[in-house]
Amino acid sequence: MSDADTPDVLVLRKGTHGTPIEQYADAIRERLPDHTVELARTPAEESEAIRDARFVTGMTLEDDLLAAAETLEVFACAYAGTGHLPLAELEERGVAVTNASGVHGPNIGEHVLGAILSFTRRFHVGARRQRRREWRHYKAHELQGSTVTVVGLGAIGQSVCDRLEPFGVDTIGVRYSPEKGGPTDEVVGFEGDAFDDALARTDYLVLACPLTETTRGLIDREAFVTMDPESVLVNIARGPVVETDALVEALRSNWIRGASLDVTDPEPLPEEHPLWTFENVQITPHNAGHTPRYYDRLADIVAENRRRVDESETDTDLENQVLP
């Protein structure tokens, strides 16, 4: 492929959320009308086009494609997480990698707020009685004055806190570097008594953190015993942040009031798993990230970074850059 035929932006063929990848390519074209944007729609097209492409965007980058990419300079990952990428190889080759951090903020923030309000007003109880055509009052709760702990204060955690602001709640943030502060009334770290003390005071525990060595199994049996029996767990992070067997035990033993799970461990959740049977568990199939504006927000980031590459003759800082 000659330089004249090499696209300014190459879009790989895998989409997400059931939305056609053509919409992503079109969104980038709208933002970069003076650039060529090519969508590689088949494996053969990907292998051919990536050989000379310098700026590539996609959900994944398989080893065989990376091996074929002779001149790759920037890979714009279309997911917020990059753990599935061959990061060591990309770093060794000096490829700049960006991610989609912040794209999910509004919709996941709304998902979390909806889950909290659903358990506060116990809509699941109302829905069950409606199905039975049973007009019978039930007790509900009030969100105002509650304590909400948000584990992880990145773009999603910030979005959650922003949406909680009008509800008159007290907020506790948990992050690796609590000395940096955050958007919550108080901030604690993952280690020591401060985290356990936060759990003991929490009415709604929102997990919005990445899966790391520190957060894997963070919410275990001891955590559930520490939590108040009226507390509710909301997990939009990753399934393994919660020890599943401990969660099942906590629900069976009334150690917590309920759980809203957008992620599970294992995932997908097997049909025979007991979590399906609890009436005080809300399960969504890793759906909090879905938004009709996903590709638009992602295209904003990618187009801006393409412009920065154009304007710089040397190394340049890119939005959402994770490598190098």
PDB file of C-alpha atoms in Angstrom:
ATOM      1  CA  MET A   1       0.000   0.000   0.000  1.00  0.00           C
ATOM      2  CA  SER A   2       1.479   3.376  -0.995  1.00  0.00           C
ATOM      3  CA  ASP A   3       1.555   6.380   1.338  1.00  0.00           C
ATOM      4  CA  ALA A   4      -1.212   7.942  -0.730  1.00  0.00           C
ATOM      5  CA  ASP A   5      -3.413   4.918  -0.068  1.00  0.00           C
ATOM      6  CA  THR A   6      -2.641   4.683   3.652  1.00  0.00           C
ATOM      7  CA  PRO A   7      -5.599   5.952   5.720  1.00  0.00           C
ATOM      8  CA  ASP A   8      -5.111   8.597   8.377  1.00  0.00           C
ATOM      9  CA  VAL A   9      -7.230   6.475  10.720  1.00  0.00           C
ATOM     10  CA  LEU A  10      -7.787   2.736  10.387  1.00  0.00           C
ATOM     11  CA  VAL A  11     -10.827   1.298  12.180  1.00  0.00           C
ATOM     12  CA  LEU A  12     -10.772  -2.423  12.974  1.00  0.00           C
ATOM     13  CA  ARG A  13     -13.902  -4.516  12.431  1.00  0.00           C
ATOM     14  CA  LYS A  14     -14.982  -5.572  15.958  1.00  0.00           C
ATOM     15  CA  GLY A  15     -17.847  -3.517  17.386  1.00  0.00           C
ATOM     16  CA  THR A  16     -19.428  -3.452  20.827  1.00  0.00           C
ATOM     17  CA  HIS A  17     -22.836  -3.368  22.508  1.00  0.00           C
ATOM     18  CA  GLY A  18     -24.439  -4.744  19.348  1.00  0.00           C
ATOM     19  CA  THR A  19     -23.960  -1.432  17.554  1.00  0.00           C
ATOM     20  CA  PRO A  20     -22.568  -1.621  13.987  1.00  0.00           C
ATOM     21  CA  ILE A  21     -18.926  -0.595  13.795  1.00  0.00           C
ATOM     22  CA  GLU A  22     -19.826   1.479  10.713  1.00  0.00           C
ATOM     23  CA  GLN A  23     -21.357   4.021  13.080  1.00  0.00           C
ATOM     24  CA  TYR A  24     -18.001   4.451  14.815  1.00  0.00           C
ATOM     25  CA  ALA A  25     -16.158   4.987  11.533  1.00  0.00           C
ATOM     26  CA  ASP A  26     -18.810   7.473  10.404  1.00  0.00           C
ATOM     27  CA  ALA A  27     -18.530   9.390  13.683  1.00  0.00           C
ATOM     28  CA  ILE A  28     -14.773   9.756  13.213  1.00  0.00           C
ATOM     29  CA  ARG A  29     -15.253  10.906   9.601  1.00  0.00           C
ATOM     30  CA  GLU A  30     -17.685  13.603  10.745  1.00  0.00           C
ATOM     31  CA  ARG A  31     -15.068  14.947  13.142  1.00  0.00           C
ATOM     32  CA  LEU A  32     -12.155  14.652  10.713  1.00  0.00           C
ATOM     33  CA  PRO A  33     -13.571  15.738   7.339  1.00  0.00           C
ATOM     34  CA  ASP A  34     -10.082  16.454   5.974  1.00  0.00           C
ATOM     35  CA  HIS A  35      -8.744  13.000   6.851  1.00  0.00           C
ATOM     36  CA  THR A  36      -9.178   9.569   5.332  1.00  0.00           C
ATOM     37  CA  VAL A  37     -10.863   7.070   7.644  1.00  0.00           C
ATOM     38  CA  GLU A  38     -10.930   3.454   6.517  1.00  0.00           C
ATOM     39  CA  LEU A  39     -12.980   0.642   8.054  1.00  0.00           C
ATOM     40  CA  ALA A  40     -11.414  -2.802   7.607  1.00  0.00           C
ATOM     41  CA  ARG A  41     -14.508  -4.997   7.461  1.00  0.00           C
ATOM     42  CA  THR A  42     -12.929  -8.462   7.031  1.00  0.00           C
ATOM     43  CA  PRO A  43      -9.887 -10.259   8.495  1.00  0.00           C
ATOM     44  CA  ALA A  44      -8.098  -9.999   5.160  1.00  0.00           C
ATOM     45  CA  GLU A  45      -8.774  -6.260   4.947  1.00  0.00           C
ATOM     46  CA  GLU A  46      -7.455  -5.773   8.463  1.00  0.00           C
ATOM     47  CA  SER A  47      -4.240  -7.670   7.755  1.00  0.00           C
ATOM     48  CA  GLU A  48      -3.653  -5.699   4.564  1.00  0.00           C
ATOM     49  CA  ALA A  49      -4.577  -2.238   5.825  1.00  0.00           C
ATOM     50  CA  ILE A  50      -2.732  -2.415   9.148  1.00  0.00           C
ATOM     51  CA  ARG A  51       0.600  -3.105   7.457  1.00  0.00           C
ATOM     52  CA  ASP A  52       1.229   0.571   6.681  1.00  0.00           C
ATOM     53  CA  ALA A  53      -1.240   2.198   9.082  1.00  0.00           C
ATOM     54  CA  ARG A  54       0.195   4.552  11.672  1.00  0.00           C
ATOM     55  CA  PHE A  55      -2.989   5.403  13.593  1.00  0.00           C
ATOM     56  CA  VAL A  56      -5.321   2.489  14.373  1.00  0.00           C
ATOM     57  CA  THR A  57      -8.400   2.241  16.573  1.00  0.00           C
ATOM     58  CA  GLY A  58     -10.378  -0.777  17.684  1.00  0.00           C
ATOM     59  CA  MET A  59     -11.669  -2.870  20.563  1.00  0.00           C
ATOM     60  CA  THR A  60      -8.868  -5.428  20.435  1.00  0.00           C
ATOM     61  CA  LEU A  61      -5.511  -5.909  18.774  1.00  0.00           C
ATOM     62  CA  GLU A  62      -4.696  -9.570  18.244  1.00  0.00           C
ATOM     63  CA  ASP A  63      -1.102 -10.790  18.157  1.00  0.00           C
ATOM     64  CA  ASP A  64      -1.205 -11.609  14.447  1.00  0.00           C
ATOM     65  CA  LEU A  65      -2.428  -8.116  13.596  1.00  0.00           C
ATOM     66  CA  LEU A  66       0.225  -6.489  15.751  1.00  0.00           C
ATOM     67  CA  ALA A  67       2.865  -8.616  14.023  1.00  0.00           C
ATOM     68  CA  ALA A  68       1.606  -7.356  10.645  1.00  0.00           C
ATOM     69  CA  ALA A  69       1.597  -3.694  11.732  1.00  0.00           C
ATOM     70  CA  GLU A  70       4.934  -2.498  10.415  1.00  0.00           C
ATOM     71  CA  THR A  71       4.562   1.247  11.013  1.00  0.00           C
ATOM     72  CA  LEU A  72       2.065   1.480  13.900  1.00  0.00           C
ATOM     73  CA  GLU A  73       2.527   4.581  16.053  1.00  0.00           C
ATOM     74  CA  VAL A  74      -0.794   4.967  17.909  1.00  0.00           C
ATOM     75  CA  PHE A  75      -3.403   2.399  18.940  1.00  0.00           C
ATOM     76  CA  ALA A  76      -6.604   4.003  20.214  1.00  0.00           C
ATOM     77  CA  CYS A  77      -8.317   1.304  22.241  1.00  0.00           C
ATOM     78  CA  ALA A  78     -12.092   1.602  22.106  1.00  0.00           C
ATOM     79  CA  TYR A  79     -12.506   0.141  25.592  1.00  0.00           C
ATOM     80  CA  ALA A  80     -11.729   1.848  28.896  1.00  0.00           C
ATOM     81  CA  GLY A  81      -9.781  -1.211  30.026  1.00  0.00           C
ATOM     82  CA  THR A  82      -6.584  -2.195  28.215  1.00  0.00           C
ATOM     83  CA  GLY A  83      -5.618  -5.336  30.126  1.00  0.00           C
ATOM     84  CA  HIS A  84      -6.641  -7.512  27.157  1.00  0.00           C
ATOM     85  CA  LEU A  85      -4.090  -5.844  24.867  1.00  0.00           C
ATOM     86  CA  PRO A  86      -0.512  -7.059  24.272  1.00  0.00           C
ATOM     87  CA  LEU A  87       0.793  -4.113  26.260  1.00  0.00           C
ATOM     88  CA  ALA A  88       4.326  -5.428  26.726  1.00  0.00           C
ATOM     89  CA  GLU A  89       4.795  -5.829  22.988  1.00  0.00           C
ATOM     90  CA  LEU A  90       3.233  -2.447  22.280  1.00  0.00           C
ATOM     91  CA  GLU A  91       5.492  -0.764  24.813  1.00  0.00           C
ATOM     92  CA  GLU A  92       8.556  -2.528  23.427  1.00  0.00           C
ATOM     93  CA  ARG A  93       7.720  -1.213  19.979  1.00  0.00           C
ATOM     94  CA  GLY A  94       7.132   2.316  21.279  1.00  0.00           C
ATOM     95  CA  VAL A  95       3.459   2.394  20.275  1.00  0.00           C
ATOM     96  CA  ALA A  96       1.362   5.003  22.073  1.00  0.00           C
ATOM     97  CA  VAL A  97      -1.840   3.502  23.499  1.00  0.00           C
ATOM     98  CA  THR A  98      -4.955   5.430  24.520  1.00  0.00           C
ATOM     99  CA  ASN A  99      -8.216   4.209  26.002  1.00  0.00           C
ATOM    100  CA  ALA A 100     -11.884   5.169  26.223  1.00  0.00           C
ATOM    101  CA  SER A 101     -11.821   6.406  29.807  1.00  0.00           C
ATOM    102  CA  GLY A 102     -14.718   8.763  30.510  1.00  0.00           C
ATOM    103  CA  VAL A 103     -16.888   7.534  27.651  1.00  0.00           C
ATOM    104  CA  HIS A 104     -19.007   5.492  30.059  1.00  0.00           C
ATOM    105  CA  GLY A 105     -19.308   8.113  32.785  1.00  0.00           C
ATOM    106  CA  PRO A 106     -22.846   9.437  32.216  1.00  0.00           C
ATOM    107  CA  ASN A 107     -24.590   6.143  31.475  1.00  0.00           C
ATOM    108  CA  ILE A 108     -22.909   4.117  34.234  1.00  0.00           C
ATOM    109  CA  GLY A 109     -23.528   6.969  36.664  1.00  0.00           C
ATOM    110  CA  GLU A 110     -27.217   6.812  35.766  1.00  0.00           C
ATOM    111  CA  HIS A 111     -27.211   3.012  36.089  1.00  0.00           C
ATOM    112  CA  VAL A 112     -25.791   3.240  39.613  1.00  0.00           C
ATOM    113  CA  LEU A 113     -28.226   5.955  40.639  1.00  0.00           C
ATOM    114  CA  GLY A 114     -31.122   3.895  39.260  1.00  0.00           C
ATOM    115  CA  ALA A 115     -29.989   0.834  41.206  1.00  0.00           C
ATOM    116  CA  ILE A 116     -29.691   2.822  44.439  1.00  0.00           C
ATOM    117  CA  LEU A 117     -33.110   4.423  44.020  1.00  0.00           C
ATOM    118  CA  SER A 118     -34.653   1.067  43.114  1.00  0.00           C
ATOM    119  CA  PHE A 119     -33.455  -0.470  46.385  1.00  0.00           C
ATOM    120  CA  THR A 120     -34.249   2.688  48.349  1.00  0.00           C
ATOM    121  CA  ARG A 121     -37.880   2.686  47.250  1.00  0.00           C
ATOM    122  CA  ARG A 122     -37.924  -1.137  46.946  1.00  0.00           C
ATOM    123  CA  PHE A 123     -39.334  -1.140  43.432  1.00  0.00           C
ATOM    124  CA  HIS A 124     -38.534  -4.853  43.152  1.00  0.00           C
ATOM    125  CA  VAL A 125     -41.081  -5.522  45.893  1.00  0.00           C
ATOM    126  CA  GLY A 126     -43.668  -3.360  44.146  1.00  0.00           C
ATOM    127  CA  ALA A 127     -43.043  -5.134  40.836  1.00  0.00           C
ATOM    128  CA  ARG A 128     -43.469  -8.532  42.471  1.00  0.00           C
ATOM    129  CA  ARG A 129     -46.789  -7.497  44.022  1.00  0.00           C
ATOM    130  CA  GLN A 130     -47.935  -5.971  40.752  1.00  0.00           C
ATOM    131  CA  ARG A 131     -47.335  -9.285  38.963  1.00  0.00           C
ATOM    132  CA  ARG A 132     -49.544 -10.908  41.612  1.00  0.00           C
ATOM    133  CA  ARG A 133     -52.150  -8.128  41.307  1.00  0.00           C
ATOM    134  CA  GLU A 134     -51.691  -7.671  45.020  1.00  0.00           C
ATOM    135  CA  TRP A 135     -52.564  -4.222  46.413  1.00  0.00           C
ATOM    136  CA  ARG A 136     -50.641  -4.339  49.681  1.00  0.00           C
ATOM    137  CA  HIS A 137     -48.417  -1.663  51.169  1.00  0.00           C
ATOM    138  CA  TYR A 138     -44.779  -2.324  51.996  1.00  0.00           C
ATOM    139  CA  LYS A 139     -42.087  -0.401  53.824  1.00  0.00           C
ATOM    140  CA  ALA A 140     -39.553   1.628  51.842  1.00  0.00           C
ATOM    141  CA  HIS A 141     -36.413   3.636  52.625  1.00  0.00           C
ATOM    142  CA  GLU A 142     -35.201   7.186  52.087  1.00  0.00           C
ATOM    143  CA  LEU A 143     -31.953   8.031  50.349  1.00  0.00           C
ATOM    144  CA  GLN A 144     -31.494  11.431  51.949  1.00  0.00           C
ATOM    145  CA  GLY A 145     -29.148  11.214  54.910  1.00  0.00           C
ATOM    146  CA  SER A 146     -27.670   7.881  53.813  1.00  0.00           C
ATOM    147  CA  THR A 147     -23.974   7.191  53.463  1.00  0.00           C
ATOM    148  CA  VAL A 148     -22.770   6.084  50.027  1.00  0.00           C
ATOM    149  CA  THR A 149     -19.253   4.723  49.680  1.00  0.00           C
ATOM    150  CA  VAL A 150     -17.746   4.788  46.190  1.00  0.00           C
ATOM    151  CA  VAL A 151     -14.747   2.515  45.694  1.00  0.00           C
ATOM    152  CA  GLY A 152     -12.731   3.965  42.821  1.00  0.00           C
ATOM    153  CA  LEU A 153     -12.708   7.685  42.037  1.00  0.00           C
ATOM    154  CA  GLY A 154     -11.858   7.616  38.352  1.00  0.00           C
ATOM    155  CA  ALA A 155     -14.125   8.968  35.624  1.00  0.00           C
ATOM    156  CA  ILE A 156     -16.950   6.577  36.523  1.00  0.00           C
ATOM    157  CA  GLY A 157     -16.653   7.122  40.274  1.00  0.00           C
ATOM    158  CA  GLN A 158     -16.668  10.879  39.659  1.00  0.00           C
ATOM    159  CA  SER A 159     -19.789  10.528  37.515  1.00  0.00           C
ATOM    160  CA  VAL A 160     -21.528   8.581  40.281  1.00  0.00           C
ATOM    161  CA  CYS A 161     -20.628  11.247  42.848  1.00  0.00           C
ATOM    162  CA  ASP A 162     -21.868  14.038  40.568  1.00  0.00           C
ATOM    163  CA  ARG A 163     -25.261  12.376  40.272  1.00  0.00           C
ATOM    164  CA  LEU A 164     -25.532  11.761  44.006  1.00  0.00           C
ATOM    165  CA  GLU A 165     -24.920  15.424  44.802  1.00  0.00           C
ATOM    166  CA  PRO A 166     -28.600  16.576  44.803  1.00  0.00           C
ATOM    167  CA  PHE A 167     -29.802  13.742  47.046  1.00  0.00           C
ATOM    168  CA  GLY A 168     -28.404  14.950  50.347  1.00  0.00           C
ATOM    169  CA  VAL A 169     -26.214  11.940  51.053  1.00  0.00           C
ATOM    170  CA  ASP A 170     -22.888  11.668  52.843  1.00  0.00           C
ATOM    171  CA  THR A 171     -20.184  10.216  50.602  1.00  0.00           C
ATOM    172  CA  ILE A 172     -16.978   8.322  51.274  1.00  0.00           C
ATOM    173  CA  GLY A 173     -14.463   7.741  48.495  1.00  0.00           C
ATOM    174  CA  VAL A 174     -11.922   4.936  48.418  1.00  0.00           C
ATOM    175  CA  ARG A 175      -8.779   5.316  46.313  1.00  0.00           C
ATOM    176  CA  TYR A 176      -5.143   4.219  46.267  1.00  0.00           C
ATOM    177  CA  SER A 177      -3.864   7.682  47.199  1.00  0.00           C
ATOM    178  CA  PRO A 178      -6.360   9.172  49.662  1.00  0.00           C
ATOM    179  CA  GLU A 179      -4.071  12.158  50.245  1.00  0.00           C
ATOM    180  CA  LYS A 180      -5.089  13.375  46.769  1.00  0.00           C
ATOM    181  CA  GLY A 181      -8.640  13.929  48.002  1.00  0.00           C
ATOM    182  CA  GLY A 182     -11.627  13.599  45.712  1.00  0.00           C
ATOM    183  CA  PRO A 183     -15.241  14.533  45.026  1.00  0.00           C
ATOM    184  CA  THR A 184     -16.530  12.867  48.207  1.00  0.00           C
ATOM    185  CA  ASP A 185     -17.009  14.238  51.712  1.00  0.00           C
ATOM    186  CA  GLU A 186     -14.114  12.105  52.895  1.00  0.00           C
ATOM    187  CA  VAL A 187     -11.533   9.888  51.226  1.00  0.00           C
ATOM    188  CA  VAL A 188      -9.865   6.771  52.600  1.00  0.00           C
ATOM    189  CA  GLY A 189      -7.410   4.214  51.264  1.00  0.00           C
ATOM    190  CA  PHE A 190      -7.748   0.482  50.744  1.00  0.00           C
ATOM    191  CA  GLU A 191      -5.519  -0.459  53.638  1.00  0.00           C
ATOM    192  CA  GLY A 192      -6.010  -0.419  57.387  1.00  0.00           C
ATOM    193  CA  ASP A 193      -8.869   0.362  59.712  1.00  0.00           C
ATOM    194  CA  ALA A 194     -10.164   3.339  57.727  1.00  0.00           C
ATOM    195  CA  PHE A 195     -11.596   1.098  54.990  1.00  0.00           C
ATOM    196  CA  ASP A 196     -13.265  -1.230  57.501  1.00  0.00           C
ATOM    197  CA  ASP A 197     -14.680   1.765  59.333  1.00  0.00           C
ATOM    198  CA  ALA A 198     -16.121   3.067  56.049  1.00  0.00           C
ATOM    199  CA  LEU A 199     -17.764  -0.306  55.377  1.00  0.00           C
ATOM    200  CA  ALA A 200     -19.355  -0.273  58.828  1.00  0.00           C
ATOM    201  CA  ARG A 201     -20.916   3.162  58.142  1.00  0.00           C
ATOM    202  CA  THR A 202     -22.060   2.449  54.591  1.00  0.00           C
ATOM    203  CA  ASP A 203     -25.669   2.211  53.433  1.00  0.00           C
ATOM    204  CA  TYR A 204     -24.850   1.809  49.728  1.00  0.00           C
ATOM    205  CA  LEU A 205     -21.498   0.401  48.625  1.00  0.00           C
ATOM    206  CA  VAL A 206     -20.684   1.221  44.993  1.00  0.00           C
ATOM    207  CA  LEU A 207     -17.785  -0.632  43.372  1.00  0.00           C
ATOM    208  CA  ALA A 208     -16.373   1.401  40.476  1.00  0.00           C
ATOM    209  CA  CYS A 209     -12.724   0.354  40.611  1.00  0.00           C
ATOM    210  CA  PRO A 210     -10.484  -1.525  38.184  1.00  0.00           C
ATOM    211  CA  LEU A 211      -9.603  -5.144  38.892  1.00  0.00           C
ATOM    212  CA  THR A 212      -6.096  -5.193  40.373  1.00  0.00           C
ATOM    213  CA  GLU A 213      -4.160  -7.245  42.895  1.00  0.00           C
ATOM    214  CA  THR A 214      -5.485  -4.907  45.558  1.00  0.00           C
ATOM    215  CA  THR A 215      -9.148  -5.026  44.545  1.00  0.00           C
ATOM    216  CA  ARG A 216      -9.438  -8.721  43.634  1.00  0.00           C
ATOM    217  CA  GLY A 217     -11.563 -10.279  46.393  1.00  0.00           C
ATOM    218  CA  LEU A 218     -11.780  -6.917  48.162  1.00  0.00           C
ATOM    219  CA  ILE A 219     -15.351  -7.542  49.274  1.00  0.00           C
ATOM    220  CA  ASP A 220     -14.965 -10.869  51.043  1.00  0.00           C
ATOM    221  CA  ARG A 221     -16.651 -12.619  53.940  1.00  0.00           C
ATOM    222  CA  GLU A 222     -15.065 -10.295  56.506  1.00  0.00           C
ATOM    223  CA  ALA A 223     -16.255  -7.253  54.565  1.00  0.00           C
ATOM    224  CA  PHE A 224     -19.837  -8.530  54.437  1.00  0.00           C
ATOM    225  CA  VAL A 225     -19.787  -9.265  58.181  1.00  0.00           C
ATOM    226  CA  THR A 226     -18.558  -5.712  58.771  1.00  0.00           C
ATOM    227  CA  MET A 227     -21.268  -4.116  56.622  1.00  0.00           C
ATOM    228  CA  ASP A 228     -24.599  -3.125  58.141  1.00  0.00           C
ATOM    229  CA  PRO A 229     -27.475  -5.598  57.566  1.00  0.00           C
ATOM    230  CA  GLU A 230     -29.427  -2.781  55.863  1.00  0.00           C
ATOM    231  CA  SER A 231     -26.649  -1.995  53.384  1.00  0.00           C
ATOM    232  CA  VAL A 232     -26.806  -2.646  49.633  1.00  0.00           C
ATOM    233  CA  LEU A 233     -23.965  -3.606  47.289  1.00  0.00           C
ATOM    234  CA  VAL A 234     -23.818  -2.130  43.765  1.00  0.00           C
ATOM    235  CA  ASN A 235     -21.108  -3.645  41.555  1.00  0.00           C
ATOM    236  CA  ILE A 236     -20.374  -2.079  38.163  1.00  0.00           C
ATOM    237  CA  ALA A 237     -16.629  -2.759  38.414  1.00  0.00           C
ATOM    238  CA  ARG A 238     -15.558  -6.351  37.735  1.00  0.00           C
ATOM    239  CA  GLY A 239     -17.022  -9.560  39.095  1.00  0.00           C
ATOM    240  CA  PRO A 240     -13.885 -10.783  40.942  1.00  0.00           C
ATOM    241  CA  VAL A 241     -13.773  -7.636  43.104  1.00  0.00           C
ATOM    242  CA  VAL A 242     -16.435  -9.511  45.104  1.00  0.00           C
ATOM    243  CA  GLU A 243     -15.960 -13.050  46.399  1.00  0.00           C
ATOM    244  CA  THR A 244     -19.054 -14.721  44.979  1.00  0.00           C
ATOM    245  CA  ASP A 245     -19.371 -17.478  47.578  1.00  0.00           C
ATOM    246  CA  ALA A 246     -19.143 -14.860  50.323  1.00  0.00           C
ATOM    247  CA  LEU A 247     -21.843 -12.797  48.590  1.00  0.00           C
ATOM    248  CA  VAL A 248     -24.181 -15.795  48.414  1.00  0.00           C
ATOM    249  CA  GLU A 249     -23.572 -16.491  52.101  1.00  0.00           C
ATOM    250  CA  ALA A 250     -24.171 -12.828  52.981  1.00  0.00           C
ATOM    251  CA  LEU A 251     -27.501 -12.817  51.145  1.00  0.00           C
ATOM    252  CA  ARG A 252     -28.628 -16.097  52.664  1.00  0.00           C
ATOM    253  CA  SER A 253     -27.610 -14.951  56.147  1.00  0.00           C
ATOM    254  CA  ASN A 254     -29.132 -11.455  55.848  1.00  0.00           C
ATOM    255  CA  TRP A 255     -25.751  -9.802  56.359  1.00  0.00           C
ATOM    256  CA  ILE A 256     -26.771  -7.261  53.700  1.00  0.00           C
ATOM    257  CA  ARG A 257     -30.145  -6.072  52.392  1.00  0.00           C
ATOM    258  CA  GLY A 258     -29.492  -6.730  48.719  1.00  0.00           C
ATOM    259  CA  ALA A 259     -27.205  -6.418  45.736  1.00  0.00           C
ATOM    260  CA  SER A 260     -27.290  -4.911  42.245  1.00  0.00           C
ATOM    261  CA  LEU A 261     -24.849  -6.781  40.019  1.00  0.00           C
ATOM    262  CA  ASP A 262     -23.925  -5.682  36.528  1.00  0.00           C
ATOM    263  CA  VAL A 263     -20.867  -7.925  36.670  1.00  0.00           C
ATOM    264  CA  THR A 264     -20.420 -11.356  38.217  1.00  0.00           C
ATOM    265  CA  ASP A 265     -17.801 -14.010  38.825  1.00  0.00           C
ATOM    266  CA  PRO A 266     -18.107 -16.201  36.844  1.00  0.00           C
ATOM    267  CA  GLU A 267     -19.398 -14.198  33.901  1.00  0.00           C
ATOM    268  CA  PRO A 268     -21.729 -14.932  32.209  1.00  0.00           C
ATOM    269  CA  LEU A 269     -23.494 -16.164  35.312  1.00  0.00           C
ATOM    270  CA  PRO A 270     -24.420 -19.859  34.809  1.00  0.00           C
ATOM    271  CA  GLU A 271     -28.129 -20.606  34.574  1.00  0.00           C
ATOM    272  CA  GLU A 272     -28.009 -22.829  37.656  1.00  0.00           C
ATOM    273  CA  HIS A 273     -26.227 -20.271  39.859  1.00  0.00           C
ATOM    274  CA  PRO A 274     -28.063 -19.439  43.125  1.00  0.00           C
ATOM    275  CA  LEU A 275     -27.694 -15.677  42.608  1.00  0.00           C
ATOM    276  CA  TRP A 276     -30.463 -15.880  39.981  1.00  0.00           C
ATOM    277  CA  THR A 277     -32.943 -17.009  42.632  1.00  0.00           C
ATOM    278  CA  PHE A 278     -32.644 -14.233  45.220  1.00  0.00           C
ATOM    279  CA  GLU A 279     -35.520 -11.760  45.122  1.00  0.00           C
ATOM    280  CA  ASN A 280     -33.296  -9.044  46.597  1.00  0.00           C
ATOM    281  CA  VAL A 281     -30.647  -9.336  43.853  1.00  0.00           C
ATOM    282  CA  GLN A 282     -30.851  -7.284  40.666  1.00  0.00           C
ATOM    283  CA  ILE A 283     -28.796  -8.737  37.806  1.00  0.00           C
ATOM    284  CA  THR A 284     -28.026  -6.986  34.522  1.00  0.00           C
ATOM    285  CA  PRO A 285     -25.805  -8.688  31.902  1.00  0.00           C
ATOM    286  CA  HIS A 286     -22.799  -6.328  32.016  1.00  0.00           C
ATOM    287  CA  ASN A 287     -25.102  -3.746  30.499  1.00  0.00           C
ATOM    288  CA  ALA A 288     -24.324  -0.589  32.472  1.00  0.00           C
ATOM    289  CA  GLY A 289     -21.823   0.421  29.809  1.00  0.00           C
ATOM    290  CA  HIS A 290     -24.396   0.537  27.041  1.00  0.00           C
ATOM    291  CA  THR A 291     -25.227   3.959  25.677  1.00  0.00           C
ATOM    292  CA  PRO A 292     -26.378   5.087  22.217  1.00  0.00           C
ATOM    293  CA  ARG A 293     -23.721   7.817  22.456  1.00  0.00           C
ATOM    294  CA  TYR A 294     -20.763   5.455  22.982  1.00  0.00           C
ATOM    295  CA  TYR A 295     -19.257   5.823  19.518  1.00  0.00           C
ATOM    296  CA  ASP A 296     -19.833   9.593  19.476  1.00  0.00           C
ATOM    297  CA  ARG A 297     -17.969  10.134  22.740  1.00  0.00           C
ATOM    298  CA  LEU A 298     -15.220   7.769  21.674  1.00  0.00           C
ATOM    299  CA  ALA A 299     -14.871   9.495  18.307  1.00  0.00           C
ATOM    300  CA  ASP A 300     -14.382  12.829  20.105  1.00  0.00           C
ATOM    301  CA  ILE A 301     -11.311  11.422  21.860  1.00  0.00           C
ATOM    302  CA  VAL A 302      -9.903   9.703  18.787  1.00  0.00           C
ATOM    303  CA  ALA A 303     -10.371  12.732  16.519  1.00  0.00           C
ATOM    304  CA  GLU A 304      -8.700  15.035  19.039  1.00  0.00           C
ATOM    305  CA  ASN A 305      -5.724  12.689  19.319  1.00  0.00           C
ATOM    306  CA  ARG A 306      -5.408  12.429  15.544  1.00  0.00           C
ATOM    307  CA  ARG A 307      -5.243  16.243  15.425  1.00  0.00           C
ATOM    308  CA  ARG A 308      -2.560  16.285  18.118  1.00  0.00           C
ATOM    309  CA  VAL A 309      -0.485  13.820  16.121  1.00  0.00           C
ATOM    310  CA  ASP A 310      -0.890  16.031  13.039  1.00  0.00           C
ATOM    311  CA  GLU A 311       0.227  19.142  14.900  1.00  0.00           C
ATOM    312  CA  SER A 312       3.279  17.659  16.575  1.00  0.00           C
ATOM    313  CA  GLU A 313       6.521  16.816  14.825  1.00  0.00           C
ATOM    314  CA  THR A 314       7.856  15.036  17.915  1.00  0.00           C
ATOM    315  CA  ASP A 315       6.353  13.016  20.756  1.00  0.00           C
ATOM    316  CA  THR A 316       3.044  14.462  21.899  1.00  0.00           C
ATOM    317  CA  ASP A 317       0.769  13.967  24.867  1.00  0.00           C
ATOM    318  CA  LEU A 318      -2.487  12.293  23.894  1.00  0.00           C
ATOM    319  CA  GLU A 319      -5.818  12.361  25.664  1.00  0.00           C
ATOM    320  CA  ASN A 320      -6.349   9.196  27.753  1.00  0.00           C
ATOM    321  CA  GLN A 321      -2.813   7.992  27.032  1.00  0.00           C
ATOM    322  CA  VAL A 322      -1.840   4.847  28.956  1.00  0.00           C
ATOM    323  CA  LEU A 323       1.385   3.981  27.055  1.00  0.00           C
ATOM    324  CA  PRO A 324       4.175   4.860  26.979  1.00  0.00           C
TER     325      PRO A 324
END
